[in-house]
Short mmCIF file of C-alpha atoms in Angstrom, two decimals:
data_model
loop_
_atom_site.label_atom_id
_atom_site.label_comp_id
_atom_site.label_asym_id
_atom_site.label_seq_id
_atom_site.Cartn_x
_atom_site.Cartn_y
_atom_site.Cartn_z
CA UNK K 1 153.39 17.38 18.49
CA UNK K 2 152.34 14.25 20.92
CA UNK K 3 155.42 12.22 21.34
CA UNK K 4 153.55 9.11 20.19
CA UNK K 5 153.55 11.28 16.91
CA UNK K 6 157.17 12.14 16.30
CA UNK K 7 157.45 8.10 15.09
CA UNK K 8 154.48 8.82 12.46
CA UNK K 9 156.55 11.94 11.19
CA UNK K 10 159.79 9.28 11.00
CA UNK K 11 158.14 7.06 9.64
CA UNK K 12 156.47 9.56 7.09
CA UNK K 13 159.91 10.82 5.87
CA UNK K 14 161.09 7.11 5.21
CA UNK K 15 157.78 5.67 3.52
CA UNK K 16 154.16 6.59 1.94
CA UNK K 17 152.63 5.78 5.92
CA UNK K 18 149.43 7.55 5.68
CA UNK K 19 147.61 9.26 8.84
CA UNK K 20 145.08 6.60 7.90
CA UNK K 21 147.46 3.96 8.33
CA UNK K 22 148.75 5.79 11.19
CA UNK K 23 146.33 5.16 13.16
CA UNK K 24 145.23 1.61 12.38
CA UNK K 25 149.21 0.67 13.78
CA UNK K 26 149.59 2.26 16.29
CA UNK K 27 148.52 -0.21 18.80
CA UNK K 28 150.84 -2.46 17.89
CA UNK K 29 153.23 -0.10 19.69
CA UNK K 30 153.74 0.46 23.47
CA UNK K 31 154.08 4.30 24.90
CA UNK K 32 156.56 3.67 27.79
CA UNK K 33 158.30 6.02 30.13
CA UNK K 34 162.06 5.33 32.05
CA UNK K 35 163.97 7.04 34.84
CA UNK K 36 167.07 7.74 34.16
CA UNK K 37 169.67 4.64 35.27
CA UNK K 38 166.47 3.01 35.07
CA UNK K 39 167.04 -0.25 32.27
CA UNK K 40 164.46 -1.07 29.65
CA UNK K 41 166.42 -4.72 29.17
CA UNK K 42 168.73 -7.11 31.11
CA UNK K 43 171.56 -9.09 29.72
CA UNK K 44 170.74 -12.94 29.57
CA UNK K 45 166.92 -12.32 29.80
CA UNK K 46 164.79 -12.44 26.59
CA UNK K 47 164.25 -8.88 25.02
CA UNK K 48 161.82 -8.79 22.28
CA UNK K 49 161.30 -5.13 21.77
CA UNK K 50 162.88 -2.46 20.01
CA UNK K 51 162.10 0.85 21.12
CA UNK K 52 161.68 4.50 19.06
CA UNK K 53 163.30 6.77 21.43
CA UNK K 54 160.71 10.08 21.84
CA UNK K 55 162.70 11.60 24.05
CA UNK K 56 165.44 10.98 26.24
CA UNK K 57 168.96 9.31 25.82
CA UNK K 58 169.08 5.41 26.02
CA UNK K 59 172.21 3.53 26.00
CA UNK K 60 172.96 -0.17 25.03
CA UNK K 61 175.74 -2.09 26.54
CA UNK K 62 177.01 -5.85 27.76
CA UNK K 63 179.08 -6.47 30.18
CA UNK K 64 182.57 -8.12 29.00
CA UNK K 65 184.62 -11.16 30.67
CA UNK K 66 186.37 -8.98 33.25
CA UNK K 67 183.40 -7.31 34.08
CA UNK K 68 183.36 -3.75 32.81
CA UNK K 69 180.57 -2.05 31.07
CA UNK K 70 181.08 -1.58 27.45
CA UNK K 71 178.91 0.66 25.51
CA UNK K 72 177.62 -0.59 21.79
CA UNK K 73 175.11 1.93 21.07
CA UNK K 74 173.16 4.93 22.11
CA UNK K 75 169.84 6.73 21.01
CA UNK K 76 168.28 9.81 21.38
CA UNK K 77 165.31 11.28 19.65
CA UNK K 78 164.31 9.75 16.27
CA UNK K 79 166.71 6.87 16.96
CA UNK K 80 165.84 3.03 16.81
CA UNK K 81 167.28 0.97 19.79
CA UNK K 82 167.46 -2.61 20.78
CA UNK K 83 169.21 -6.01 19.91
CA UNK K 84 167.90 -6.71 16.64
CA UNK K 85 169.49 -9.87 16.88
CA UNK K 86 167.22 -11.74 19.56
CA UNK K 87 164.53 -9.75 18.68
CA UNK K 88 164.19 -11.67 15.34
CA UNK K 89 165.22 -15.13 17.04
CA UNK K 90 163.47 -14.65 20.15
CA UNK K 91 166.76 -16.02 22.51
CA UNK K 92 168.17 -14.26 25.45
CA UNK K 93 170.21 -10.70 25.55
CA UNK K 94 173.80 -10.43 26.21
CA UNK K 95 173.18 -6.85 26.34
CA UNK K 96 171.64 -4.24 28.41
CA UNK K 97 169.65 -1.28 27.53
CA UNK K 98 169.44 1.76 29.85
CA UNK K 99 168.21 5.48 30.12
CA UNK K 100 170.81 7.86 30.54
CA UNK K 101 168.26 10.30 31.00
CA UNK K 102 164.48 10.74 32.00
CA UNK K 103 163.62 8.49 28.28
CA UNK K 104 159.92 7.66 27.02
CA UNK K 105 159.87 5.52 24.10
CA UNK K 106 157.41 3.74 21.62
CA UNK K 107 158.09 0.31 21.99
CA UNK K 108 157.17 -3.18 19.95
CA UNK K 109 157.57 -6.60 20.56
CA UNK K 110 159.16 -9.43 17.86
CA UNK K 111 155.16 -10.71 17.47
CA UNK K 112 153.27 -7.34 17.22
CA UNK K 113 156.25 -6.30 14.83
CA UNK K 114 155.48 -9.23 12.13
CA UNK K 115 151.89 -9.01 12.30
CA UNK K 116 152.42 -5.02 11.91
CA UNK K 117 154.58 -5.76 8.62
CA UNK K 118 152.06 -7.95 7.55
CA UNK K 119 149.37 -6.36 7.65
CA UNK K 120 150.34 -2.92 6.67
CA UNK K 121 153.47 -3.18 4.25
CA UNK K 122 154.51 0.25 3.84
CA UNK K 123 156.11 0.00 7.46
CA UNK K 124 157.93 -2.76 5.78
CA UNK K 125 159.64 0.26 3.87
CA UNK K 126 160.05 2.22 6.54
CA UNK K 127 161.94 -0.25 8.52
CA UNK K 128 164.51 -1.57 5.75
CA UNK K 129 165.45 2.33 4.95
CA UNK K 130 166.52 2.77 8.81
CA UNK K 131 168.10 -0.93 9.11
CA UNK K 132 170.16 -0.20 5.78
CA UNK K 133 171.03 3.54 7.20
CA UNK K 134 172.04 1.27 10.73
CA UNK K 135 174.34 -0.88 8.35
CA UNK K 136 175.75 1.85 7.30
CA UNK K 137 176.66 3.82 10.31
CA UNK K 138 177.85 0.67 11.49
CA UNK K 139 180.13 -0.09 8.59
CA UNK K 140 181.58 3.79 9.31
CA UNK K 141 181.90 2.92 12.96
CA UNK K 142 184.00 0.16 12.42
CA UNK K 143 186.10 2.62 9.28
CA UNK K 144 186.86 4.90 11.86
CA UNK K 145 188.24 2.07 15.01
CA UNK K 146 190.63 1.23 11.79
CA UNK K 147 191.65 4.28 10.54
CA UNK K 148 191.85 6.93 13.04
CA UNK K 149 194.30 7.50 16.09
CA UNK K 150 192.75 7.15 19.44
CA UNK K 151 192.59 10.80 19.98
CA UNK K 152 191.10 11.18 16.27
CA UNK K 153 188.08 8.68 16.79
CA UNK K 154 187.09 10.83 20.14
CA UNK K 155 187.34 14.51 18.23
CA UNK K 156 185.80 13.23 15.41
CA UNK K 157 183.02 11.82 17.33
CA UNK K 158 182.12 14.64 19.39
CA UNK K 159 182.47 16.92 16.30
CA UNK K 160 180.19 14.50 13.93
CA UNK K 161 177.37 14.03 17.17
CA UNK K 162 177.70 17.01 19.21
CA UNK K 163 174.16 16.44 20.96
CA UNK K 164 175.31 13.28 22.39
CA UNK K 165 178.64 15.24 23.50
CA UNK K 166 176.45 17.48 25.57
CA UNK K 167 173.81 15.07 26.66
CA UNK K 168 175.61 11.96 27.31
CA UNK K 169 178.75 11.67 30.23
CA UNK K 170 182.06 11.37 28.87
CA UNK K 171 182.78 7.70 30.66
CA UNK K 172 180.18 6.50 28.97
CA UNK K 173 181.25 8.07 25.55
CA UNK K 174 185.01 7.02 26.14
CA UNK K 175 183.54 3.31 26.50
CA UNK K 176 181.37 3.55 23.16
CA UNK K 177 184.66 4.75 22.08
CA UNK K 178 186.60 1.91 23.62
CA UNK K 179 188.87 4.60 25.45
CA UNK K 180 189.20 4.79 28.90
CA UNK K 181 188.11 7.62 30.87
CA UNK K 182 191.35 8.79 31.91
CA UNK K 183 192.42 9.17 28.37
CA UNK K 184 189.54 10.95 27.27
CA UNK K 185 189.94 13.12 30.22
CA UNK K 186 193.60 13.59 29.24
CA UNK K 187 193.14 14.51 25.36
CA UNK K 188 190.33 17.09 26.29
CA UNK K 189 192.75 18.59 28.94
CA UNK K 190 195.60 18.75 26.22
CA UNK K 191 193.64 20.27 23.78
CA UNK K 192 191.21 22.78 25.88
#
């Protein structure tokens, strides 16, 4: 299957999209490619895409008062990235969106996305099943930073997403985690 294609069988499994309407909207998205450590957005410029990740790992992140990284998000195949936020309003980024690995992506902008909705409406139910499956990762993200022990949020994590535990370095997971990477390094060495 053409990468550009693996969004049309997404999309399919979310909504009625047919092949017909397939291929009237797809140029309303953009087919780009990323090195890896190469950024797709920079915090406090405009971003006004979100981006279907084809393949690759992306990772989204601002940097905080002190100065250190911290990681919000990350996407890998059949995952929707970007700051939703600004892309509706059309301000500037505080965050930063990079490819932890070789990435391409299917990319649209805030103005080809509302004329896309517009004129075909079944993407329309495509996109509010994967914001309301978002919300409620989201909603279990934020369960877990309440409930569980340090050491529980990390197992659990690389348990529950074990392709991003083998894809995706474990600084970079200990900061999605809000851990450091000593600690991380520490649990895995107690418990290996």
């Amino acid at each position: 299957m053409d990468k550009e294609h693996r969004l049309f069988a997404h999309a399919k499994k979310f909504s009625p999209l047919t092949e017909e309407d397939w291929q009237a909207s797809f140029p309303f998205f953009e087919t780009l490619s990323f090195r890896k450590k190469e950024h797709l957005a920079q915090g406090g410029s405009p971003n006004h895409k979100i981006y279907f990740v084809t393949s690759g790992c992306l990772q989204q992140y601002f940097i905080d008062n002190r100065g250190i990284s911290r990681t919000v998000q990350f996407a890998i195949e059949h995952w929707w990235i970007g700051d939703f936020l600004t892309f509706q309003q059309g301000q500037n980024s505080d965050f930063y969106i990079q490819a932890v690995e070789n990435t391409e992506v299917c990319g649209i902008s805030g103005e080809n996305y509302g004329q896309l909705l517009e004129k075909f409406p079944v993407w329309e139910v495509y996109f509010r099943q994967i914001y309301q499956i978002a919300y409620g990762a989201a909603l279990n993200r934020v369960k877990y930073l309440y409930g569980f022990s340090k050491e529980e949020i990390y197992f659990h994590f690389i348990e529950q997403f074990p392709e991003f535990a083998q894809r995706v370095p474990q600084y970079l997971i200990a900061s999605f985690l809000g851990l450091t990477p000593e600690y991380v390094s520490e649990i895995r060495k107690n418990r290996y």
